[in-house]
Coordinates of C-alpha atoms (C1' of nucleotides) in Angstrom, one line a residue:
Chain A
X1 CA -29.1 -2.7 -52.3
X2 CA -30.5 -3.7 -48.7
X3 CA -30.6 0.2 -47.6
X4 CA -32.9 1.0 -50.8
X5 CA -35.3 -1.5 -49.2
X6 CA -37.5 1.3 -48.1
X7 CA -39.7 1.7 -44.9
X8 CA -42.9 1.1 -46.3
X9 CA -41.8 -2.4 -47.4
X10 CA -45.0 -4.7 -47.0
X11 CA -45.1 -8.6 -47.7
X12 CA -46.9 -8.0 -51.2
X13 CA -43.8 -6.2 -51.9
X14 CA -40.9 -8.4 -50.5
X15 CA -43.5 -11.2 -52.8
X16 CA -42.5 -9.1 -55.8
X17 CA -38.8 -8.9 -54.7
X18 CA -38.1 -12.5 -55.0
X19 CA -40.1 -13.2 -58.0
X20 CA -37.8 -10.8 -59.6
X21 CA -34.3 -12.1 -57.8
X22 CA -35.6 -15.3 -59.1
X23 CA -35.3 -14.0 -62.7
X24 CA -32.2 -12.2 -61.8
X25 CA -30.8 -15.5 -61.8
X26 CA -31.8 -16.4 -65.6
X27 CA -30.6 -12.9 -67.0
X28 CA -31.1 -9.9 -67.6
X29 CA -34.6 -9.4 -66.1
X30 CA -34.9 -6.2 -68.3
X31 CA -34.4 -6.7 -71.7
X32 CA -34.6 -3.7 -74.2
X33 CA -34.5 -5.6 -77.6
X34 CA -38.4 -6.6 -77.7
X35 CA -39.6 -4.4 -80.9
X36 CA -43.5 -3.1 -80.7
X37 CA -44.9 -2.3 -83.9
X38 CA -48.9 -1.3 -82.9
X39 CA -50.8 0.2 -80.6
X40 CA -53.7 -0.8 -78.9
X41 CA -56.0 1.9 -80.3
X42 CA -55.0 1.5 -84.1
X43 CA -55.5 -2.2 -84.0
X44 CA -59.2 -1.4 -82.7
X45 CA -59.2 1.3 -85.2
X46 CA -57.9 -0.8 -88.3
X47 CA -59.2 -4.4 -87.2
X48 CA -62.0 -4.0 -84.6
X49 CA -64.6 -4.4 -87.8
X50 CA -63.0 -7.0 -89.3
X51 CA -64.8 -10.1 -88.5
X52 CA -62.9 -13.7 -87.7
X53 CA -62.5 -15.4 -90.9
X54 CA -61.2 -11.8 -92.6
X55 CA -58.9 -11.9 -89.7
X56 CA -57.8 -15.2 -90.2
X57 CA -57.4 -15.0 -93.9
X58 CA -55.2 -11.4 -93.0
X59 CA -53.3 -13.7 -90.8
X60 CA -52.3 -10.3 -89.2
X61 CA -49.1 -10.7 -87.0
X62 CA -48.8 -7.9 -84.1
X63 CA -46.2 -7.2 -81.7
X64 CA -48.1 -5.3 -78.6
X65 CA -46.5 -4.1 -75.3
X66 CA -47.4 -2.0 -72.2
X67 CA -48.5 -2.7 -68.8
X68 CA -50.4 -5.6 -67.5
X69 CA -53.8 -3.9 -66.4
X70 CA -55.8 -6.8 -65.7
X71 CA -55.0 -10.4 -65.7
X72 CA -57.7 -13.4 -65.7
X73 CA -56.0 -17.1 -65.3
X74 CA -58.3 -20.1 -66.2
X75 CA -56.2 -23.0 -66.0
X76 CA -54.3 -23.9 -69.3
X77 CA -55.2 -20.5 -70.7
X78 CA -55.6 -16.7 -69.4
X79 CA -56.8 -13.1 -71.0
X80 CA -54.7 -10.3 -69.5
X81 CA -55.3 -6.6 -71.1
X82 CA -52.1 -4.4 -71.9
X83 CA -52.2 -0.9 -71.6
X84 CA -49.9 1.5 -74.0
X85 CA -50.2 5.3 -74.2
X86 CA -53.1 4.9 -76.8
X87 CA -55.5 2.7 -74.9
X88 CA -55.9 -1.4 -74.0
X89 CA -55.5 -4.6 -75.7
X90 CA -56.7 -7.6 -74.9
X91 CA -53.7 -10.7 -75.5
X92 CA -54.8 -14.5 -74.8
X93 CA -52.1 -16.9 -73.8
X94 CA -52.6 -20.7 -74.1
X95 CA -50.2 -23.0 -72.5
X96 CA -50.1 -25.1 -75.7
X97 CA -49.3 -22.3 -78.0
X98 CA -46.7 -21.1 -76.4
X99 CA -43.2 -21.9 -75.8
X100 CA -42.0 -24.6 -73.3
X101 CA -42.2 -23.0 -69.9
X102 CA -43.4 -19.4 -71.1
X103 CA -46.8 -20.2 -69.4
X104 CA -45.8 -21.4 -66.4
X105 CA -43.5 -18.2 -66.2
X106 CA -46.5 -15.9 -67.0
X107 CA -48.5 -17.2 -64.3
X108 CA -45.8 -15.8 -61.5
X109 CA -46.4 -12.5 -63.8
X110 CA -48.3 -9.5 -62.0
X111 CA -50.4 -7.0 -62.5
X112 CA -48.6 -3.9 -63.3
X113 CA -45.4 -5.7 -64.7
X114 CA -44.5 -4.3 -68.2
X115 CA -44.7 -7.1 -71.1
X116 CA -44.7 -7.2 -74.7
X117 CA -46.6 -10.1 -76.7
X118 CA -46.3 -11.6 -80.0
X119 CA -49.2 -13.0 -82.3
X120 CA -52.4 -12.7 -84.7
X121 CA -56.0 -10.5 -84.2
X122 CA -58.8 -12.7 -83.5
X123 CA -62.4 -11.4 -81.9
X124 CA -63.5 -13.6 -79.1
X125 CA -66.9 -14.9 -78.6
X126 CA -68.1 -12.0 -77.0
X127 CA -66.9 -9.5 -80.0
X128 CA -63.4 -8.1 -78.2
X129 CA -60.6 -8.0 -80.5
X130 CA -57.5 -10.0 -78.9
X131 CA -54.1 -11.0 -79.8
X132 CA -53.6 -14.6 -79.8
X133 CA -50.2 -14.9 -78.0
X134 CA -47.3 -17.1 -79.9
X135 CA -44.8 -15.5 -77.7
X136 CA -44.9 -13.5 -74.5
X137 CA -41.9 -12.1 -72.6
X138 CA -41.8 -9.9 -69.4
X139 CA -40.2 -6.7 -70.3
X140 CA -39.8 -4.7 -66.9
X141 CA -41.0 -6.1 -63.4
X142 CA -43.3 -3.8 -61.0
X143 CA -42.4 -4.5 -57.5
X144 CA -45.3 -2.5 -56.3
X145 CA -49.0 -3.0 -56.3
X146 CA -51.6 -1.0 -58.2
X147 CA -54.7 0.0 -56.5
X148 CA -57.5 -1.7 -56.9
X149 CA -59.1 -2.4 -60.4
X150 CA -62.7 -0.9 -59.7
X151 CA -62.6 1.5 -57.3
X152 CA -59.0 2.4 -58.4
X153 CA -57.3 5.6 -57.1
X154 CA -59.0 8.4 -55.3
X155 CA -56.6 9.4 -52.6
X156 CA -56.1 13.4 -53.6
X157 CA -52.8 13.4 -51.8
X158 CA -51.1 10.3 -53.7
X159 CA -52.8 11.2 -57.0
X160 CA -51.0 14.3 -56.5
X161 CA -47.8 12.9 -54.8
X162 CA -47.1 9.7 -56.9
X163 CA -49.0 11.2 -60.3
X164 CA -47.1 8.6 -61.8
X165 CA -49.6 6.2 -60.4
X166 CA -52.6 8.4 -60.9
X167 CA -51.5 7.9 -64.8
X168 CA -51.6 4.5 -64.5
X169 CA -54.9 4.2 -63.3
X170 CA -56.9 7.1 -64.3
X171 CA -57.5 7.7 -67.9
X172 CA -59.6 10.8 -66.8
X173 CA -56.1 12.2 -65.5
X174 CA -54.4 11.2 -68.8
X175 CA -57.0 13.0 -71.0
X176 CA -56.6 16.3 -68.4
X177 CA -53.1 16.5 -69.8
X178 CA -53.6 15.6 -73.2
X179 CA -56.0 17.9 -73.4
X180 CA -53.5 20.5 -72.0
X181 CA -51.1 19.7 -74.3
X182 CA -53.7 20.3 -77.3
X183 CA -54.4 23.8 -75.7
X184 CA -51.2 25.0 -75.9
X185 CA -50.6 23.7 -79.0
X186 CA -53.9 25.1 -80.6
X187 CA -52.1 28.4 -78.9
X188 CA -49.1 28.1 -80.7
X189 CA -50.7 27.6 -84.0
X190 CA -53.4 30.4 -83.6
X191 CA -50.3 33.2 -82.6
X192 CA -48.0 31.5 -85.5
X193 CA -50.8 32.1 -87.7
X194 CA -50.8 35.9 -87.2
X195 CA -46.7 35.6 -87.8
X196 CA -45.6 35.9 -84.1
X197 CA -42.4 34.7 -83.2
X198 CA -41.7 32.4 -80.3
X199 CA -38.8 33.6 -77.7
X200 CA -37.6 32.8 -74.8
X201 CA -36.8 35.3 -72.4
X202 CA -34.8 35.0 -69.1
X203 CA -36.4 33.4 -65.7
X204 CA -33.7 34.4 -63.6
X205 CA -34.0 38.6 -63.4
X206 CA -31.6 41.0 -61.6
X207 CA -34.9 43.2 -61.4
X208 CA -38.0 40.9 -61.2
X209 CA -40.4 43.5 -63.2
X210 CA -43.9 43.1 -65.3
X211 CA -46.4 42.5 -62.5
X212 CA -47.5 43.3 -59.1
X213 CA -46.3 40.4 -57.0
X214 CA -43.5 39.3 -54.5
X215 CA -40.6 37.4 -56.1
X216 CA -38.7 34.3 -55.2
X217 CA -35.0 35.3 -54.4
X218 CA -32.3 33.1 -55.1
X219 CA -28.3 33.7 -55.6
X220 CA -25.7 33.3 -57.6
X221 CA -22.6 31.8 -56.4
X222 CA -19.7 32.7 -58.7
X223 CA -21.2 36.3 -59.4
X224 CA -22.1 36.6 -55.6
X225 CA -25.3 38.5 -56.4
X226 CA -29.0 37.8 -55.6
X227 CA -31.0 37.1 -58.6
X228 CA -34.8 36.9 -58.6
X229 CA -37.2 33.9 -60.4
X230 CA -39.2 36.1 -62.6
X231 CA -42.7 37.2 -61.8
X232 CA -43.4 37.9 -65.9
X233 CA -41.9 38.1 -68.5
X234 CA -43.4 41.3 -70.1
X235 CA -40.3 43.9 -69.8
X236 CA -38.2 41.9 -71.5
X237 CA -40.9 40.7 -74.4
X238 CA -41.3 44.7 -75.2
X239 CA -38.0 44.7 -75.5
X240 CA -37.8 42.3 -78.4
X241 CA -40.7 45.0 -79.7
X242 CA -38.3 47.7 -79.1
X243 CA -35.5 45.4 -81.1
X244 CA -38.1 45.4 -84.2
X245 CA -39.7 41.8 -83.7
X246 CA -43.1 43.6 -84.0
X247 CA -44.9 40.3 -83.3
X248 CA -43.6 38.1 -80.0
X249 CA -45.0 35.9 -77.8
X250 CA -43.9 33.2 -74.7
X251 CA -45.1 30.5 -73.3
X252 CA -43.2 29.6 -70.0
X253 CA -43.5 29.6 -65.9
X254 CA -43.8 32.5 -63.6
X255 CA -43.0 32.5 -59.9
X256 CA -44.7 34.0 -57.9
X257 CA -44.1 34.4 -53.5
X258 CA -47.6 34.4 -52.4
X259 CA -50.3 31.6 -51.0
X260 CA -51.2 28.2 -52.4
X261 CA -54.8 27.7 -53.3
X262 CA -56.8 25.9 -55.6
X263 CA -56.4 28.9 -58.2
X264 CA -52.5 29.5 -57.1
X265 CA -49.4 27.4 -57.4
X266 CA -45.9 29.3 -56.8
X267 CA -45.0 28.4 -60.3
X268 CA -47.5 28.3 -63.3
X269 CA -47.9 29.0 -67.3
X270 CA -48.4 32.0 -68.7
X271 CA -48.8 33.0 -72.3
X272 CA -47.7 36.3 -72.9
X273 CA -47.7 37.9 -76.2
X274 CA -47.0 41.4 -77.8
X275 CA -48.1 42.8 -81.3
X276 CA -46.8 46.4 -82.3
X277 CA -49.3 48.6 -84.3
X278 CA -52.3 47.4 -82.6
X279 CA -54.3 48.4 -79.4
X280 CA -56.1 46.5 -76.7
X281 CA -59.3 46.3 -78.5
X282 CA -57.4 44.5 -81.3
X283 CA -56.2 41.8 -78.3
X284 CA -60.3 41.6 -77.3
X285 CA -61.1 40.6 -80.7
X286 CA -58.4 38.3 -81.1
X287 CA -58.9 36.9 -77.7
X288 CA -62.3 36.1 -78.6
X289 CA -61.4 34.1 -81.7
X290 CA -58.7 32.1 -80.5
X291 CA -60.9 31.0 -77.0
X292 CA -63.7 30.4 -79.8
X293 CA -61.6 28.2 -81.8
X294 CA -59.7 26.5 -79.5
X295 CA -63.3 25.4 -77.8
X296 CA -64.4 24.1 -81.3
X297 CA -60.4 22.4 -81.5
X298 CA -60.0 21.2 -78.3
X299 CA -63.9 20.3 -77.0
X300 CA -65.5 19.7 -80.3
X301 CA -68.1 22.5 -79.1
X302 CA -68.0 25.8 -78.6
X303 CA -69.8 25.3 -75.0
X304 CA -67.6 24.9 -72.0
X305 CA -69.2 23.3 -68.9
X306 CA -67.5 24.2 -65.8
X307 CA -68.6 22.9 -62.2
X308 CA -72.2 22.6 -63.5
X309 CA -72.4 25.5 -65.7
X310 CA -72.4 26.5 -69.1
X311 CA -70.4 29.1 -71.3
X312 CA -70.4 30.0 -74.4
X313 CA -67.6 30.9 -76.1
X314 CA -68.9 30.9 -79.7
X315 CA -70.4 34.1 -78.6
X316 CA -69.0 37.6 -78.5
X317 CA -68.1 38.5 -74.8
X318 CA -69.9 41.7 -73.1
X319 CA -67.0 44.7 -72.5
X320 CA -68.0 46.8 -69.7
X321 CA -66.0 49.2 -67.8
X322 CA -64.8 48.8 -64.2
X323 CA -66.6 51.3 -63.2
X324 CA -69.6 50.1 -65.0
X325 CA -69.4 46.8 -63.7
X326 CA -69.1 48.1 -59.8
X327 CA -72.4 50.1 -60.5
X328 CA -73.8 47.4 -62.1
X329 CA -73.5 45.3 -59.3
X330 CA -74.0 47.4 -56.2
X331 CA -77.2 49.3 -57.2
X332 CA -77.9 52.0 -54.6
X333 CA -74.4 53.1 -54.8
X334 CA -73.5 56.9 -55.5
X335 CA -72.4 57.2 -59.3
X336 CA -71.6 60.6 -58.6
X337 CA -68.6 59.8 -56.4
X338 CA -66.9 56.7 -58.3
X339 CA -63.7 58.2 -57.9
X340 CA -64.6 60.0 -54.5
X341 CA -61.6 59.0 -52.4
X342 CA -63.3 59.6 -49.0
X343 CA -66.7 57.5 -50.4
X344 CA -64.6 54.8 -51.9
X345 CA -62.5 54.4 -48.4
X346 CA -65.5 54.2 -46.6
X347 CA -67.3 51.7 -48.9
X348 CA -63.9 49.6 -48.6
X349 CA -63.9 49.5 -44.7
X350 CA -67.9 48.3 -45.1
X351 CA -66.7 45.5 -46.9
X352 CA -63.8 45.0 -44.8
X353 CA -61.0 45.7 -47.4
X354 CA -58.0 46.9 -46.4
X355 CA -57.5 51.1 -47.1
X356 CA -54.1 52.6 -46.5
X357 CA -52.6 55.7 -46.9
X358 CA -51.2 55.7 -50.1
X359 CA -54.3 53.9 -51.7
X360 CA -55.8 56.4 -54.2
X361 CA -59.6 56.3 -55.7
X362 CA -58.2 53.8 -58.1
X363 CA -56.8 50.9 -56.1
X364 CA -59.9 51.5 -53.9
X365 CA -62.4 50.8 -56.8
X366 CA -60.4 47.7 -57.7
X367 CA -61.1 46.3 -54.3
X368 CA -64.2 47.3 -54.4
X369 CA -64.4 45.5 -57.9
X370 CA -62.6 42.4 -56.5
X371 CA -65.0 42.2 -53.5
X372 CA -68.4 42.7 -55.2
X373 CA -68.0 42.0 -58.8
X374 CA -65.1 39.3 -59.8
X375 CA -67.4 36.1 -58.4
X376 CA -70.3 37.4 -60.1
X377 CA -69.0 37.3 -63.8
X378 CA -69.5 33.7 -64.8
X379 CA -69.7 34.2 -68.9
X380 CA -66.9 35.3 -70.2
X381 CA -66.9 39.2 -69.6
X382 CA -64.2 41.5 -70.6
X383 CA -63.5 44.4 -67.7
X384 CA -62.0 47.7 -68.9
X385 CA -60.6 50.7 -68.0
X386 CA -58.8 50.1 -65.2
X387 CA -57.5 53.0 -63.1
X388 CA -54.0 54.2 -63.9
X389 CA -52.9 53.8 -60.3
X390 CA -53.1 50.0 -60.9
X391 CA -52.0 49.6 -63.8
X392 CA -48.1 50.9 -64.0
X393 CA -47.4 49.6 -67.3
X394 CA -50.5 50.4 -69.3
X395 CA -51.2 53.1 -71.3
X396 CA -53.3 56.0 -70.3
X397 CA -56.7 56.4 -72.0
X398 CA -56.9 59.8 -74.1
X399 CA -59.8 61.4 -73.2
X400 CA -59.9 60.0 -69.5
X401 CA -56.5 59.8 -68.3
X402 CA -57.7 58.5 -64.7
X403 CA -58.1 55.0 -66.5
X404 CA -55.7 52.9 -69.0
X405 CA -56.6 51.1 -71.9
X406 CA -56.8 48.1 -70.4
X407 CA -59.0 44.8 -70.0
X408 CA -59.4 41.6 -68.0
X409 CA -61.1 38.8 -68.9
X410 CA -63.1 36.7 -66.4
X411 CA -64.7 33.6 -66.9
X412 CA -66.9 31.3 -64.0
X413 CA -65.3 34.7 -61.8
X414 CA -61.9 34.1 -62.0
X415 CA -59.2 36.3 -64.1
X416 CA -57.9 34.5 -67.1
X417 CA -56.3 37.1 -69.1
X418 CA -55.0 40.9 -68.8
X419 CA -54.2 42.8 -71.8
X420 CA -53.5 46.4 -72.4
X421 CA -52.2 48.8 -74.8
X422 CA -48.8 49.3 -73.5
X423 CA -46.9 52.7 -72.3
X424 CA -44.7 53.3 -74.9
X425 CA -44.0 57.1 -73.5
X426 CA -40.4 56.9 -71.6
X427 CA -40.8 59.7 -69.2
X428 CA -44.8 58.9 -68.5
X429 CA -43.2 55.4 -67.6
X430 CA -40.7 56.6 -65.7
X431 CA -43.2 58.7 -63.5
X432 CA -45.1 55.4 -62.9
X433 CA -41.9 53.9 -61.7
X434 CA -40.9 56.8 -59.5
X435 CA -44.4 55.9 -57.9
X436 CA -44.1 52.3 -57.8
X437 CA -40.5 52.5 -56.4
X438 CA -42.0 55.1 -53.4
X439 CA -44.6 52.2 -52.4
X440 CA -41.5 49.5 -52.3
X441 CA -39.7 52.2 -50.0
X442 CA -42.8 52.2 -47.6
X443 CA -42.6 48.8 -47.2
X444 CA -44.9 47.2 -50.2
X445 CA -43.3 43.9 -51.3
X446 CA -45.2 43.9 -54.6
X447 CA -44.5 47.2 -55.7
X448 CA -42.4 47.2 -58.5
X449 CA -38.9 48.5 -59.0
X450 CA -37.2 51.0 -61.4
X451 CA -35.8 49.5 -64.2
X452 CA -33.6 51.5 -66.1
X453 CA -32.6 49.7 -68.6
X454 CA -36.4 49.1 -69.5
X455 CA -36.4 53.1 -69.9
X456 CA -33.5 53.5 -71.7
X457 CA -35.0 50.4 -74.4
X458 CA -38.4 53.1 -74.2
X459 CA -36.2 55.8 -75.0
X460 CA -34.9 54.4 -78.3
X461 CA -38.7 54.6 -79.4
X462 CA -41.0 51.7 -79.0
X463 CA -43.9 51.3 -81.8
X464 CA -47.5 51.7 -80.7
X465 CA -48.0 48.2 -79.1
X466 CA -51.1 46.2 -77.4
X467 CA -49.9 43.0 -75.3
X468 CA -51.8 40.1 -73.4
X469 CA -51.2 37.6 -70.8
X470 CA -53.2 34.8 -70.3
X471 CA -53.3 32.3 -67.7
X472 CA -52.6 28.8 -69.1
X473 CA -53.3 26.7 -65.8
X474 CA -56.7 28.5 -65.3
X475 CA -57.7 28.1 -68.8
X476 CA -57.1 24.4 -68.7
X477 CA -58.9 24.0 -65.8
X478 CA -62.1 25.8 -67.5
X479 CA -61.5 23.2 -70.5
X480 CA -61.3 20.2 -68.4
X481 CA -63.8 21.0 -65.4
X482 CA -61.1 20.8 -63.1
X483 CA -62.1 22.4 -59.6
X484 CA -58.0 23.2 -58.6
X485 CA -55.2 24.5 -60.2
X486 CA -53.4 20.8 -59.1
X487 CA -55.7 18.8 -61.1
X488 CA -53.9 20.5 -64.0
X489 CA -50.3 20.4 -62.9
X490 CA -48.1 17.0 -63.6
X491 CA -46.8 17.4 -60.5
X492 CA -48.4 20.5 -58.2
X493 CA -46.4 21.9 -55.3
X494 CA -47.2 19.9 -51.9
X495 CA -45.3 20.3 -48.7
X496 CA -42.4 17.9 -49.0
X497 CA -43.2 14.0 -48.3
X498 CA -40.9 12.8 -45.3
X499 CA -39.1 9.7 -45.9
X500 CA -37.6 8.5 -42.2
Chain B
rG1 C1' -52.9 33.3 -40.4
rG2 C1' -58.3 31.6 -39.0
rG3 C1' -62.4 27.9 -39.1
rG4 C1' -64.2 23.2 -40.9
rG5 C1' -63.7 18.4 -42.8
rU6 C1' -60.4 13.8 -43.1
rA7 C1' -56.5 10.3 -41.9
rU8 C1' -57.9 2.2 -40.0
rA9 C1' -55.0 -3.9 -44.6
rG10 C1' -51.3 -2.5 -50.6
rC11 C1' -56.3 0.1 -52.7
rU12 C1' -61.4 1.2 -51.7
rC13 C1' -64.1 2.2 -47.2
rA14 C1' -67.4 -0.1 -42.7
rG15 C1' -66.1 0.3 -37.2
rU16 C1' -72.7 1.0 -33.0
rC17 C1' -72.4 2.8 -25.8
rG18 C1' -65.2 2.6 -24.8
rG19 C1' -64.9 -3.6 -24.3
rU20 C1' -59.8 -9.2 -28.5
rA21 C1' -59.9 -5.0 -35.7
rG22 C1' -63.9 -6.0 -40.0
rA23 C1' -65.7 -6.0 -45.6
rG24 C1' -64.9 -6.1 -51.1
rC25 C1' -60.8 -6.3 -54.5
rA26 C1' -55.9 -7.8 -54.5
rU27 C1' -51.8 -10.9 -52.9
rC28 C1' -50.2 -16.4 -51.5
rG29 C1' -52.3 -21.8 -51.9
rG30 C1' -55.9 -25.2 -55.1
rC31 C1' -59.8 -26.2 -59.2
rC32 C1' -60.7 -24.1 -64.1
rU33 C1' -58.8 -23.8 -72.7
rU34 C1' -63.2 -17.9 -75.0
rU35 C1' -63.1 -14.1 -69.7
rU36 C1' -65.2 -8.8 -69.4
rA37 C1' -65.2 -6.4 -62.0
rA38 C1' -64.6 -14.0 -64.8
rG39 C1' -66.1 -18.0 -61.6
rC40 C1' -65.4 -21.8 -57.2
rC41 C1' -62.8 -23.1 -52.5
rG42 C1' -59.1 -22.1 -48.8
rC43 C1' -55.2 -19.2 -46.2
rU44 C1' -52.6 -14.6 -45.3
rG45 C1' -52.5 -9.4 -44.1
rG46 C1' -52.5 -4.0 -39.2
rU47 C1' -47.4 1.4 -36.4
rC48 C1' -56.2 2.3 -36.7
rC49 C1' -51.5 9.3 -39.0
rU50 C1' -47.9 10.7 -34.3
rA51 C1' -47.0 12.2 -29.4
rG52 C1' -49.3 12.8 -24.7
rG53 C1' -53.5 12.3 -21.4
rU54 C1' -57.9 10.2 -19.1
rU55 C1' -60.0 5.3 -18.4
rC56 C1' -59.7 -1.2 -15.1
rG57 C1' -59.6 -0.9 -20.7
rA58 C1' -58.7 3.5 -26.5
rA59 C1' -59.1 2.9 -33.5
rU60 C1' -63.2 5.4 -30.7
rC61 C1' -63.2 10.0 -25.6
rC62 C1' -59.5 14.5 -24.4
rU63 C1' -54.8 17.7 -25.8
rA64 C1' -51.1 19.1 -29.4
rG65 C1' -48.5 18.3 -33.7
rU66 C1' -48.4 16.7 -39.2
rG67 C1' -50.5 15.7 -43.8
rC68 C1' -54.2 16.1 -47.2
rC69 C1' -58.8 18.3 -48.9
rC70 C1' -62.5 22.6 -48.4
rC71 C1' -64.0 27.7 -46.9
rC72 C1' -62.3 32.5 -45.0
rA73 C1' -58.3 36.1 -44.6

RNA sequence: GGGGGUAUAGCUCAGUCGGUAGAGCAUCGGCCUUUUAAGCCGCUGGUCCUAGGUUCGAAUCCUAGUGCCCCCA
């Protein structure tokens, strides 16, 4: 026990431990037989408008419980506020109304303690709905003092490391994560209404695939073999299209062994959906419809306010090709040389973007796009026709095989979604894998491995299909006006804390 | 990987030119039966991130390191 009294003990905690020790003398200080029958917000909605005469007639007996966030002792009577998952409710405790000794005990309870109280409702002079307690008890002692009530908790590091404290203190933080849940619920509903089947595919894969990214590696002891955390569920979901489900989706974590930033966490949540007998245009339409409906349902308006800018999710999103975007944002470029490797390479050099021997015109185009266009795409915009060179799983365009039938959706200068008509020609796919494998052999850790089973699956025949991936975290950032991905992850990745 | 910012009481923050460490809130003690950041009186509470260095003297200046934040690659 003594060993648990950790290094950051201080006088405030020691005082509370003594109070807990005293409670232990009198029995179990963590009772589990208090039955709450009302939430703070329910009471506000049901009885907030009733006057005191009505409340006295009704004599509503309630049992409330939660964390004591405010404690105001005024001699023989006190006001406290209990916070539960719905909100806060005030409770009045009067010495002479409570059972013998309870009020004296209460004076020793601390802000942060978990309490239960039973009593009837009334309004104070200033009109606040309040429970007049006939009974009050301590349900769980809090040993650590909470941040101060007015300034609250603002220290970013503590907000991320001790999210539980952030959630206790900051309603805005609680609201971010409620909204995150509503976004995902809406998305599920949208897909279910289109008869999509939710599935779960492996997180641990022998051959990581489905994206261009570096994977995390782990090891299976019993089988004595390496395994990789998935970078995308894509190939497995398309195996299920081959299997005949026709419409499947998965909302789950991906893992990418890359840098950490305000836009990147090593693990992040992606929604991927695949629909047979559809093409990438259908997915652009559905994505627009989904985001429109989501904004209405989750935020109550189609206008998304993000970091001082406003975007209208109610309007159709402009669609332009990658080459059109480059031309539009680079007046003066030579439009006749948009696929001239030498021209593009020189341009990249000027931009300071890497140019390697293996890079073709398509790869160089995307570098120029990333450097000169991406950040400028503020309003929701679909960029279409990505080069085949950088789209190893996408179907080539029938009229222009340099590009694929692919799109990415940009909002506020960031990629939010990526979709395309799927490559279902097994021989073309095998050829693309071979090209990726060559890059891999040349030292590109992000290049895809050749997935023989995936080719075998395609050889059984995959119907014409289109798929999409939506970055959930970035979407939640937009909907909650959060500047950093860490603000929308309950437990963002941080360097480990050292406990001495 | 590079650059910038930041780190002081439980929390939020001051700290002047290098000269004994400060405030508000919280805690603790006293008063107070309708408060709303309740009020009044009193007392506590510090590894000034860490390790070196300069100096008679360092929260303050220098060097290195660490965490977090931001920007860039």
